[in-house]
Amino acid sequence: MKILIIEDDQEAAAYLAKALREVGHVVDHAADGLDGYGLAEAGEYDILIVDRMLPKLDGLSLIRSLREQGVSTPVLILSALGQVDDRVKGLRAGGDDYLPKPYAFSELLARVEVLARRRGATAESEPTRYQVGDLELDRLSRRVTRAGADIELQPREFRLLEYLMKHAGQVVTRTMLLENVWDYHFDPQTNVIDVHVSRLRAKIDKGFERTLLHTIRGAGYMVREPNARDAGAREAGRSA
Amino acid sequence: MSGFGNLFRTTAFKLSLFYLAVFAITIFLTLGYVAWNAQRLVHAQMISTIDAEITGLAEQFERGGTRRLVGVVNRRSRSPGASLYLIATREGRPIAGNVEALSPELLARVGQHNIEYERVGDDGRPARVHRAIVRIYHLPGGNRLLVGRDIEEQQRLGEIIRRAFGWSLLLVGVFGGLGGWAVSKRMLKRVEDMTATTQDIMAGDLDGRLAIKGTGDELDRLALALNAMLDRINELMTGMRQVSDNIAHDLKTPLTRLRNRADEALRNATTPDELRSALESAIEESDNLIRVFNALLMIARLEAGNAVDLTAECDAAEIVSGVVELYEAVAEEAGIPLEAAIEPHLPVHGSRELLGQALANLIDNAIKYGDSREGGNMAGPITVTARRNGDRILITVADRGPGIPAEDRERVRERFVRLENSRTRPGFGLGLSLVNAVARLHEGDFRLEDNAPGLSATLDLPASGNA
């Protein structure tokens, strides 16, 4: 993927660029809002990572201008302002996702990959059925089957599985689950998400030799077909 | 010199000078009026005495002619305190009376005059010159009759009044000046005491307070108000110091742990896996620290009160059921039933995120600390209720744990305050501070009460208008 980082903090930008290159992305860097706007407007990037506070042209104005110019490249906003309203402002300006600083690189990477995938998916309408291995989820009839057998899920468990399967093969972090399945952006203090995921896992993986719902240590979760090895995923083990 | 300069600049001294001037003018006008009236009265009395005498003498003249008149005048002239009399010929030669000869030109002018005269002494020699007010009358036959009153007395009265005038002004000046000086000096001293105390306080003597004299005057009231302000500032500073002490302490512990682990890994880890796990735990520890800072920043921003848009209307029932649903699994995992009784549609103005976060903190606390099994009882349940009470929305999280002693209930809302029995559990003591800040931001109340046994925590929020 080709990624543009617009960030005035040289050290933070260098760290981020290096980490993204290590996992195989092509990265450009702009140190102020105007340079960033110039590069982004050409539209050759898959993802823009934009800091909110930028010299010459601030992040939100930059995004707004890009959207007005019809540039629809997905934007991940980074900000030291991680509070409730800042996120809303960022998304309203045309950002696609919002990540408060400091962030874990795994969190950023997971979000970047989901954003990039979403871009590809926008052209075709969302499928009504997801299938991973022998696990199937029908969004219309709200049925879930594994190896042909029905699995009873609570509404929230269904949405959790739906989100995981929609991003099958991609790492999904706990924060992303809390944001997208529960629509909350706060710090839940405890491992609430883990408990929900492990319950879901008990329903879909229990009794099957091949597990589909994996814990990616230090990052989050991933639903993946057995044997399909994803280069970006660093599976280190799983917990029950 | 500068002391005097200060004195002259004081408000009290300027006020004294002003009053002094007003007082002096008042005295001037009063005494002047009295003097003028007195003079006028005395003058009028003299004139009427003279007129009466002339009438009397005219009668005598009509009855007995010049001879009788001369007899009467001579008799009257000799009585003590007599008026002035003179009977003279047309040429000015005196015939009778107690006044030395006067010029015939003067005597020719009939009517009232102010003249200088010499009284005929007892020994026949002329006395010194006096002033008098006289009336001259031409008798039939050409003789002149003069009747008058000495006005020396009257002039002396004027003199006395003028002198009283001078003395009063002098006394008013001296005493008023002294009084003003004393009052200003006293005032100045108190103000200077206050200034000195304030400077001491600024220099670091934070327990210093302004002296109260107990007279209840305006300086006392000012000092009382300033002392109250200093107390409040001190309270806030103590609170702040406590918070920063707590921050320093509570953040030092995980930082030390982080450092020690890294150090130990550096010394002992030999395989990449060991190093990896040490790094992972280091990252986890830093993430915890970041969470603490985020919570601190959030509380600070909520307390500043201008960071969040609270105009949106949200449904407390939806928030509560959502958060309960989120935590149900965790509670079940911990072996504590989580029960909810939620009335439908509870509209409040505010932030769904913040209210959700506050409720999450309360439920999380109830799960962490509301476990009573250590005491040998059954666990839980934790009950979450959301209901409407008039124009208030009450969201309560109640547990059956050990609760919080009444004397600690206020304290636990402060940042980093953790009670002894919670020290061993994970957490930083920011949860309730955040709830408190969220409640205040929403113009609501946050109450901690006894659930007998256990703790009952209530968010009391104003219901939004269009219910």
XYZ file of C-alpha atoms in Angstrom:
707
model
C 0.000 0.000 0.000
C 1.084 3.571 -0.585
C 0.708 5.668 2.517
C 1.213 9.408 3.069
C 2.050 10.575 6.548
C 1.380 14.272 7.185
C 2.977 14.973 10.543
C 5.199 17.813 11.738
C 6.861 15.891 14.545
C 9.914 14.503 12.727
C 10.647 11.793 15.246
C 7.086 10.515 15.410
C 6.874 10.562 11.617
C 10.171 8.700 11.221
C 9.107 6.042 13.729
C 5.775 5.562 12.028
C 7.270 5.493 8.517
C 9.874 2.943 9.526
C 7.322 0.691 11.184
C 4.972 0.872 8.199
C 7.817 0.115 5.760
C 8.783 -2.892 7.848
C 5.388 -4.465 7.228
C 5.701 -3.808 3.529
C 4.079 -0.450 2.819
C 5.429 2.400 0.712
C 5.534 5.552 2.781
C 5.897 9.263 1.962
C 6.136 12.001 4.506
C 5.073 15.643 4.481
C 6.056 17.878 7.372
C 3.425 20.588 7.054
C -0.169 21.032 5.988
C 0.510 22.718 2.655
C 3.088 20.163 1.466
C 0.757 17.413 2.611
C -2.151 18.923 0.730
C -0.070 19.147 -2.447
C 0.962 15.502 -2.265
C -2.448 14.199 -1.229
C -4.308 16.107 -3.923
C -2.521 14.120 -6.621
C -4.542 11.230 -5.194
C -1.933 8.538 -5.627
C -2.197 7.247 -2.066
C -4.239 4.429 -0.586
C -4.284 5.962 2.883
C -3.520 9.366 4.408
C -2.372 9.533 8.013
C -2.925 13.150 9.112
C -1.927 14.817 12.339
C -4.489 17.303 13.586
C -2.054 20.010 14.568
C 0.006 21.016 11.577
C 1.905 24.145 10.643
C 0.635 26.271 7.707
C -2.623 24.348 7.263
C -4.193 22.456 10.142
C -5.252 18.859 9.741
C -9.007 19.355 9.737
C -8.893 22.163 7.143
C -6.621 20.035 5.006
C -9.082 17.132 5.052
C -12.007 19.439 4.369
C -10.218 20.958 1.377
C -9.318 17.534 0.007
C -12.921 16.358 0.281
C -14.102 19.522 -1.464
C -11.669 18.760 -4.279
C -13.244 15.318 -4.573
C -10.272 13.424 -3.179
C -11.786 10.435 -1.389
C -8.602 8.770 -0.143
C -9.339 7.313 3.330
C -7.937 9.467 6.113
C -6.817 8.350 9.546
C -6.555 11.342 11.877
C -3.935 11.305 14.612
C -4.326 13.662 17.481
C -3.002 14.449 20.897
C -6.542 15.657 21.611
C -8.191 12.364 22.355
C -11.380 13.645 23.888
C -14.971 12.986 23.051
C -15.723 16.030 20.954
C -12.437 16.067 19.063
C -13.255 12.736 17.500
C -16.644 13.972 16.352
C -15.076 17.109 14.854
C -12.465 15.037 13.079
C -14.970 12.682 11.532
C -17.268 15.559 10.604
C -14.430 17.237 8.717
C -14.223 14.174 6.480
C -11.846 11.904 8.337
C -12.584 8.180 8.239
C -11.078 7.154 11.540
C -9.571 8.854 14.523
C -6.748 7.646 16.718
C -5.602 9.531 19.806
C -1.883 9.812 20.539
C -0.025 8.020 21.924
C -1.171 4.946 20.072
C 0.082 1.385 19.826
C 1.496 0.691 16.390
C -0.556 -2.506 16.187
C -3.688 -0.413 16.713
C -2.691 1.986 13.949
C -1.748 -0.789 11.570
C -5.017 -2.624 12.134
C -6.978 0.556 11.439
C -4.941 1.423 8.349
C -5.555 -2.004 6.887
C -9.259 -1.908 7.621
C -9.503 1.543 6.050
C -7.645 0.435 2.938
C -9.864 -2.600 2.581
C -12.980 -0.528 3.057
C -11.905 1.618 0.152
C -11.758 -1.378 -2.122
C -15.130 -2.547 -0.857
C -17.003 0.665 -1.440
C -17.292 0.007 -5.174
C -19.279 -3.189 -4.803
C -22.151 -3.316 -2.319
C -21.538 -5.158 0.930
C -22.134 -8.884 0.551
C -25.150 -10.354 2.317
C -23.233 -13.457 3.334
C -19.820 -13.889 4.882
C -17.995 -17.177 4.802
C -14.772 -18.154 6.535
C -13.887 -21.848 6.255
C -17.007 -23.766 7.194
C -18.418 -20.822 9.216
C -21.182 -18.935 7.476
C -23.065 -15.812 8.445
C -26.157 -14.611 6.605
C -26.823 -10.940 7.270
C -30.389 -11.034 5.968
C -31.762 -14.078 7.765
C -29.369 -13.416 10.680
C -28.384 -17.084 10.671
C -24.984 -18.412 11.627
C -23.934 -21.968 10.799
C -20.769 -23.899 11.289
C -20.302 -27.034 9.208
C -24.015 -26.777 8.384
C -25.166 -26.737 12.032
C -27.055 -23.713 13.377
C -25.352 -21.626 16.061
C -27.544 -19.556 18.394
C -26.122 -16.087 18.955
C -27.315 -13.114 20.984
C -27.881 -9.973 18.858
C -24.648 -8.412 20.137
C -22.688 -11.612 19.533
C -24.057 -11.633 16.014
C -22.806 -8.089 15.397
C -19.459 -8.962 16.903
C -19.048 -11.956 14.635
C -20.347 -9.969 11.679
C -17.683 -7.322 12.200
C -14.930 -9.905 12.662
C -15.979 -11.817 9.546
C -16.315 -8.655 7.491
C -12.644 -8.075 8.278
C -11.648 -11.694 8.016
C -7.899 -12.035 7.617
C -7.338 -8.653 9.232
C -6.371 -7.836 12.769
C -9.200 -6.168 14.651
C -8.241 -4.461 17.911
C -10.280 -4.368 21.096
C -10.807 -0.633 20.700
C -12.065 -1.124 17.163
C -14.554 -3.691 18.427
C -15.742 -1.403 21.209
C -16.135 1.433 18.718
C -17.774 -0.478 15.912
C -19.847 -3.105 17.699
C -20.840 -1.152 20.812
C -20.324 2.373 19.478
C -18.418 3.488 22.569
C -15.095 5.315 22.494
C -14.183 5.260 26.131
C -11.742 3.235 28.121
C -13.715 0.260 29.491
C -11.216 -0.258 32.365
C -11.464 -4.047 32.240
C -11.209 -6.772 29.673
C -14.894 -6.502 28.715
C -14.155 -7.147 25.057
C -12.052 -10.210 25.820
C -14.905 -11.729 27.780
C -17.354 -11.149 24.947
C -14.942 -12.558 22.383
C -14.206 -15.639 24.435
C -17.940 -16.307 24.778
C -18.331 -15.956 21.048
C -15.389 -18.251 20.552
C -16.968 -20.833 22.834
C -20.025 -20.827 20.595
C -18.351 -20.985 17.214
C -15.094 -22.854 17.823
C -15.880 -25.243 20.646
C -15.823 -28.864 19.529
C -14.076 -28.078 16.266
C -10.551 -29.113 15.600
C -9.726 -26.070 13.565
C -10.233 -22.742 15.269
C -11.321 -19.744 13.243
C -11.294 -16.967 15.838
C -7.713 -16.212 16.816
C -6.231 -13.977 19.456
C -3.378 -11.908 18.045
C -1.221 -11.145 21.016
C -0.490 -7.518 21.666
C -2.942 -6.471 18.981
C -6.412 -7.991 19.046
C -8.372 -10.656 17.240
C -8.699 -12.135 13.791
C -11.120 -14.459 12.093
C -9.165 -16.462 9.530
C -9.439 -19.599 7.528
C -7.198 -22.353 8.819
C -3.917 -22.610 6.901
C -4.328 -19.249 5.257
C -1.222 -17.466 6.464
C -1.412 -13.712 6.391
C 1.919 -11.957 6.030
C 0.906 -9.044 8.227
C -0.439 -11.125 11.083
C 1.880 -12.157 13.832
C 0.053 -14.920 15.565
C 1.810 -15.741 18.760
C -0.673 -17.918 20.555
C -4.222 -18.073 21.604
C -6.051 -18.085 24.845
C -9.252 -19.953 25.532
C 9.852 62.210 54.962
C 8.280 59.448 52.984
C 6.321 58.586 56.124
C 4.790 62.031 56.052
C 4.293 61.733 52.339
C 2.339 58.560 52.914
C 0.348 60.241 55.635
C -0.692 63.133 53.426
C -1.647 60.708 50.694
C -4.002 58.667 52.877
C -7.687 58.852 52.194
C -8.292 59.445 55.895
C -6.083 62.523 55.930
C -7.666 63.979 52.847
C -11.086 63.359 54.340
C -9.999 65.067 57.581
C -8.817 68.122 55.662
C -12.068 68.307 53.810
C -14.116 68.105 57.015
C -11.867 70.658 58.607
C -12.590 73.140 55.848
C -16.330 72.469 56.015
C -16.237 72.906 59.794
C -14.300 76.165 59.593
C -16.717 77.611 57.074
C -19.633 76.573 59.283
C -18.116 78.278 62.318
C -17.392 81.388 60.264
C -20.961 81.631 59.063
C -22.519 80.867 62.458
C -20.402 83.315 64.431
C -20.764 85.946 61.729
C -24.522 85.617 61.849
C -24.570 85.820 65.645
C -22.299 88.860 65.675
C -24.244 90.680 63.009
C -27.547 90.035 64.774
C -26.170 91.054 68.167
C -24.788 94.325 66.768
C -28.042 95.047 65.052
C -30.041 94.365 68.197
C -27.831 96.554 70.380
C -27.975 99.347 67.821
C -31.751 99.188 67.595
C -32.023 99.281 71.389
C -29.811 102.369 71.561
C -31.877 104.171 68.982
C -35.091 103.406 70.790
C -33.588 104.507 74.150
C -32.480 107.771 72.576
C -35.881 108.302 71.000
C -37.617 107.670 74.351
C -35.309 110.131 76.105
C -35.900 112.811 73.500
C -39.647 112.335 73.785
C -39.353 112.600 77.569
C -37.147 115.713 77.434
C -39.437 117.363 74.895
C -42.299 116.911 77.312
C -40.265 118.504 80.116
C -39.420 121.417 77.819
C -43.070 121.952 76.975
C -43.979 121.931 80.615
C -41.211 124.123 82.036
C -39.229 125.630 79.178
C -35.464 125.718 79.002
C -34.983 126.095 82.717
C -36.845 122.860 83.529
C -35.106 121.064 80.723
C -31.670 122.120 81.979
C -32.566 120.899 85.465
C -33.666 117.507 84.219
C -30.627 117.129 81.994
C -28.247 118.029 84.758
C -29.892 115.516 87.057
C -29.857 112.743 84.491
C -26.284 113.459 83.487
C -25.044 112.682 86.923
C -26.831 109.358 87.372
C -24.537 106.311 86.777
C -24.584 104.731 83.361
C -26.230 107.799 81.998
C -26.819 108.562 78.371
C -25.095 111.535 76.773
C -26.734 114.895 77.013
C -25.903 118.352 75.792
C -27.903 121.544 75.672
C -26.062 124.272 73.818
C -26.760 127.672 72.344
C -26.971 128.270 68.609
C -23.260 129.266 68.758
C -22.305 125.984 70.372
C -21.775 127.180 73.933
C -22.799 124.398 76.337
C -25.586 125.186 78.810
C -25.984 121.806 80.475
C -25.083 118.122 79.971
C -22.186 115.758 80.341
C -20.562 116.244 76.945
C -17.828 118.789 76.174
C -18.613 121.528 73.700
C -19.166 120.464 70.105
C -18.828 122.508 66.974
C -21.896 124.607 66.061
C -21.797 123.159 62.502
C -22.315 119.685 63.901
C -25.062 120.849 66.206
C -26.797 122.612 63.346
C -27.471 119.241 61.641
C -30.720 117.858 62.976
C -31.037 114.052 63.072
C -29.021 110.996 63.898
C -25.235 111.064 63.766
C -22.224 109.023 64.618
C -19.773 111.341 66.326
C -16.661 111.500 68.432
C -17.015 113.284 71.746
C -15.364 113.941 75.093
C -17.241 113.355 78.286
C -17.115 115.983 81.006
C -15.090 114.372 83.757
C -16.025 114.430 87.450
C -12.955 116.539 88.097
C -13.872 118.901 85.262
C -11.067 117.740 82.952
C -11.994 116.267 79.617
C -11.756 112.433 79.391
C -10.525 110.609 76.341
C -12.365 110.671 73.022
C -15.234 108.172 72.651
C -17.551 107.326 69.839
C -21.243 107.741 70.212
C -24.455 107.647 68.372
C -26.449 110.784 68.891
C -29.620 112.511 67.881
C -29.703 116.310 67.566
C -32.840 118.347 68.093
C -33.418 122.092 67.718
C -35.379 123.540 70.589
C -37.798 126.388 69.933
C -35.775 129.502 70.516
C -32.614 128.216 68.812
C -30.992 126.122 71.522
C -29.687 122.695 70.535
C -30.511 119.485 72.375
C -28.241 116.415 71.867
C -29.053 112.994 73.277
C -26.830 109.958 72.591
C -25.348 106.667 73.688
C -21.762 105.718 73.911
C -21.027 102.928 71.449
C -17.725 101.906 73.013
C -19.526 98.878 74.597
C -20.893 97.820 71.312
C -17.494 98.043 69.723
C -16.000 95.972 72.504
C -18.619 93.300 71.903
C -17.589 93.227 68.258
C -13.983 92.948 69.346
C -14.797 89.997 71.635
C -16.691 88.244 68.907
C -13.818 88.736 66.453
C -11.368 87.351 68.958
C -13.638 84.325 69.635
C -13.724 83.920 65.938
C -9.965 83.751 65.640
C -9.587 81.382 68.548
C -12.239 79.021 67.300
C -10.613 78.872 63.911
C -7.250 78.247 65.488
C -8.620 75.512 67.762
C -10.537 73.883 64.925
C -7.386 73.969 62.828
C -5.176 72.524 65.531
C -7.548 69.856 66.857
C -8.971 68.960 63.476
C -5.477 68.654 62.051
C -4.302 66.583 64.984
C -7.408 64.397 64.825
C -7.040 63.878 61.111
C -3.401 63.094 61.543
C -4.143 60.572 64.315
C -6.964 58.873 62.424
C -4.921 58.679 59.252
C -1.939 57.398 61.131
C -4.016 54.679 62.770
C -5.615 53.794 59.459
C -2.257 53.921 57.742
C -0.751 51.699 60.383
C -3.457 49.075 59.931
C -3.186 49.227 56.169
C 0.577 48.987 56.442
C 0.203 46.025 58.789
C -2.046 44.416 56.225
C 0.448 45.132 53.463
C 3.256 43.669 55.533
C 1.246 40.539 56.328
C 0.343 40.147 52.668
C 3.980 40.444 51.703
C 4.894 37.821 54.279
C 2.264 35.528 52.828
C 3.566 36.132 49.328
C 7.035 35.393 50.567
C 5.858 31.950 51.612
C 4.322 32.203 55.077
C 1.091 30.691 53.803
C -0.433 30.311 57.259
C -0.185 34.039 57.987
C -3.500 35.859 58.406
C -4.473 39.518 58.676
C -5.133 40.823 62.194
C -8.778 41.356 63.144
C -9.393 44.110 65.718
C -12.920 42.966 66.461
C -14.460 46.395 65.956
C -16.402 45.245 62.939
C -15.334 48.293 60.931
C -14.687 48.229 57.217
C -11.032 47.333 57.623
C -12.044 44.405 59.804
C -14.555 43.306 57.232
C -11.948 43.607 54.510
C -9.486 41.605 56.583
C -12.111 38.935 57.268
C -12.899 38.631 53.570
C -9.217 38.475 52.666
C -8.594 35.850 55.348
C -11.472 33.757 54.026
C -9.954 34.066 50.560
C -6.566 33.008 51.856
C -8.155 30.008 53.593
C -9.826 28.997 50.345
C -6.613 29.406 48.379
C -4.761 27.402 50.974
C -7.380 24.681 50.780
C -7.111 24.554 47.007
C -3.338 24.558 47.145
C -3.312 21.787 49.682
C -5.680 19.837 47.477
C -3.499 20.511 44.484
C -0.366 19.562 46.338
C -2.044 16.388 47.496
C -3.075 15.604 43.957
C 0.392 16.194 42.579
C 1.940 14.237 45.443
C -0.446 11.434 44.683
C 0.269 11.665 40.980
C 3.974 11.550 41.623
C 3.597 8.627 43.969
C 1.106 6.641 41.971
C 2.962 7.070 38.735
C 6.324 6.381 40.241
C 5.314 2.897 41.275
C 4.477 1.587 37.798
C 7.428 3.470 36.309
C 9.762 1.833 38.778
C 8.232 -1.529 38.001
C 8.684 -0.858 34.307
C 12.268 0.148 34.764
C 13.092 -2.834 36.967
C 11.600 -5.282 34.522
C 13.546 -3.784 31.643
C 16.676 -3.837 33.744
C 16.134 -7.430 34.752
C 15.454 -8.480 31.175
C 18.643 -6.761 30.076
C 20.654 -8.688 32.651
C 18.996 -12.098 32.604
C 17.106 -12.642 29.377
C 19.039 -14.793 26.995
C 16.561 -16.011 24.404
C 14.667 -13.779 21.993
C 11.428 -15.067 23.497
C 12.369 -13.894 26.961
C 13.366 -10.492 25.636
C 10.162 -10.327 23.668
C 7.993 -11.063 26.654
C 9.881 -8.502 28.752
C 9.287 -5.891 26.055
C 5.637 -6.838 25.813
C 5.135 -6.424 29.514
C 6.975 -3.105 29.336
C 4.580 -1.942 26.629
C 1.628 -3.113 28.666
C 2.880 -1.186 31.649
C 3.352 1.975 29.571
C -0.118 1.543 28.122
C -1.473 1.534 31.651
C 0.389 4.745 32.375
C -0.981 6.313 29.229
C -4.475 5.338 30.320
C -3.901 7.047 33.635
C -2.764 10.228 31.913
C -5.709 10.093 29.550
C -8.071 9.776 32.486
C -6.351 12.669 34.280
C -6.535 14.883 31.205
C -10.137 13.960 30.699
C -11.067 14.838 34.270
C -9.214 18.145 33.974
C -11.016 18.975 30.742
C -14.391 18.003 32.149
C -13.772 20.152 35.188
C -12.818 23.061 32.953
C -16.304 22.496 31.577
C -15.992 23.910 28.083
C -14.686 20.959 26.128
C -17.851 19.017 25.472
C -21.022 19.741 23.592
C -23.880 18.895 25.951
C -26.773 20.122 23.873
C -27.540 16.741 22.340
C -30.388 14.797 23.851
C -29.782 11.170 24.648
C -31.769 8.418 26.289
C -30.386 7.333 29.641
C -32.354 4.090 29.361
C -30.500 3.230 26.149
C -27.134 4.150 27.669
C -27.714 2.152 30.837
C -28.950 -0.954 29.048
C -26.037 -0.709 26.606
C -23.396 -0.482 29.299
C -25.071 -3.160 31.411
C -25.057 -5.427 28.389
C -21.370 -4.662 27.855
C -20.479 -5.598 31.439
C -22.914 -8.447 31.997
C -20.455 -10.995 30.668
C -17.621 -9.683 32.839
C -19.795 -9.756 35.944
C -20.897 -13.279 35.176
C -17.289 -14.273 34.686
C -16.513 -12.796 38.108
C -19.399 -14.789 39.561
C -21.535 -11.770 40.483
C -25.029 -11.467 39.041
C -25.684 -8.114 37.381
C -29.353 -7.180 37.538
C -30.923 -4.229 35.808
C -34.261 -2.449 36.251
C -34.550 0.258 33.639
C -37.588 2.427 32.984
C -38.106 3.091 29.281
C -37.274 6.468 27.750
C -35.302 8.633 30.157
C -34.249 11.725 28.185
C -31.258 13.752 29.371
C -29.167 16.453 27.779
C -25.564 15.431 27.555
C -22.927 13.231 26.113
C -23.772 9.583 25.588
C -20.053 8.801 25.628
C -19.383 10.488 28.964
C -22.474 9.145 30.684
C -21.616 5.705 29.337
C -18.085 6.045 30.614
C -19.288 7.172 34.052
C -21.686 4.268 34.307
C -18.992 1.871 33.082
C -16.719 3.115 35.862
C -19.425 2.552 38.461
C -20.235 -0.954 37.258
C -16.558 -1.773 36.935
C -16.012 -0.601 40.509
C -18.958 -2.640 41.715
C -17.514 -5.731 40.064
C -14.020 -5.071 41.422
C -14.884 -4.018 44.956
C -18.482 -5.137 45.436
C -17.484 -8.765 45.883
C -18.437 -9.783 49.376
C -17.255 -13.350 49.250
C -14.134 -12.564 51.230
C -16.468 -11.931 54.158
C -17.981 -15.362 53.710
C -21.330 -14.183 52.294
C -22.905 -14.831 48.986
C -21.676 -12.677 46.149
C -23.714 -9.811 44.842
C -25.992 -9.150 43.218
C -25.110 -5.821 41.641
C -28.296 -3.969 40.810
C -28.419 -1.218 38.238
C -31.550 0.907 38.210
C -32.486 3.812 36.023
C -35.670 5.692 36.774
C -37.347 9.014 36.643
C -38.164 10.953 39.789
C -40.020 14.154 38.916
C -37.664 16.170 36.772
C -34.622 14.123 37.750
C -33.189 10.997 36.196
C -31.636 8.685 38.777
C -29.136 6.043 37.727
C -28.042 3.858 40.618
C -25.450 1.116 40.809
C -25.733 -0.785 44.078
C -23.620 -3.663 45.276
C -23.528 -5.913 48.340
C -19.833 -5.568 48.991
C -18.089 -4.075 52.009
C -19.211 -0.551 51.019
C -17.374 2.653 51.853
C -17.346 4.024 55.420
C -19.365 7.264 55.695
C -16.295 9.333 56.535
C -14.516 8.255 53.350
C -17.368 8.808 50.927
C -16.410 12.401 50.194
C -12.715 11.637 49.904
C -12.953 8.828 47.366
C -14.138 11.267 44.713
C -10.777 12.987 44.775
C -8.116 11.997 42.316
C -5.909 9.074 43.233
C -7.624 8.435 46.534
C -7.811 4.709 47.106
C -9.022 3.143 50.282
C -6.799 0.756 52.160
C -8.723 -2.382 51.240
C -8.537 -1.557 47.537
C -4.801 -0.984 47.428
C -4.140 -4.544 46.484
C -6.404 -4.454 43.446
C -5.610 -2.982 40.074
C -6.633 0.617 39.432
C -5.470 4.140 40.003
C -8.251 5.743 41.984
C -9.494 7.913 39.146
C -12.786 6.176 38.382
C -14.991 7.995 40.873
C -13.252 11.324 40.208
C -14.258 10.952 36.593
C -17.839 10.044 37.522
C -17.953 13.072 39.782
C -16.651 15.332 37.010
C -19.160 13.913 34.514
C -22.030 14.436 36.981
C -21.001 18.027 37.629
C -20.579 18.736 33.937
C -24.151 17.564 33.378
C -25.344 19.829 36.200
C -26.153 16.757 38.166
C -25.155 15.194 41.416
C -23.129 12.141 42.306
C -24.016 10.486 45.600
C -22.469 7.602 47.464
C -24.762 6.021 50.016
C -24.971 3.015 52.275
C -26.759 0.091 50.644
C -26.827 -1.728 54.004
C -24.777 -3.691 53.317
C -22.785 -2.484 50.343
C -22.439 0.702 48.391
C -25.072 2.536 46.425
C -23.746 5.020 43.888
C -26.264 7.348 42.255
C -25.969 9.680 39.304
C -28.699 12.262 39.716
C -29.198 14.129 36.436
C -31.707 16.742 35.334
C -34.215 15.288 32.879
C -34.389 17.157 29.607
C -37.458 19.288 28.985
C -39.367 17.554 26.204
C -40.061 14.281 27.953
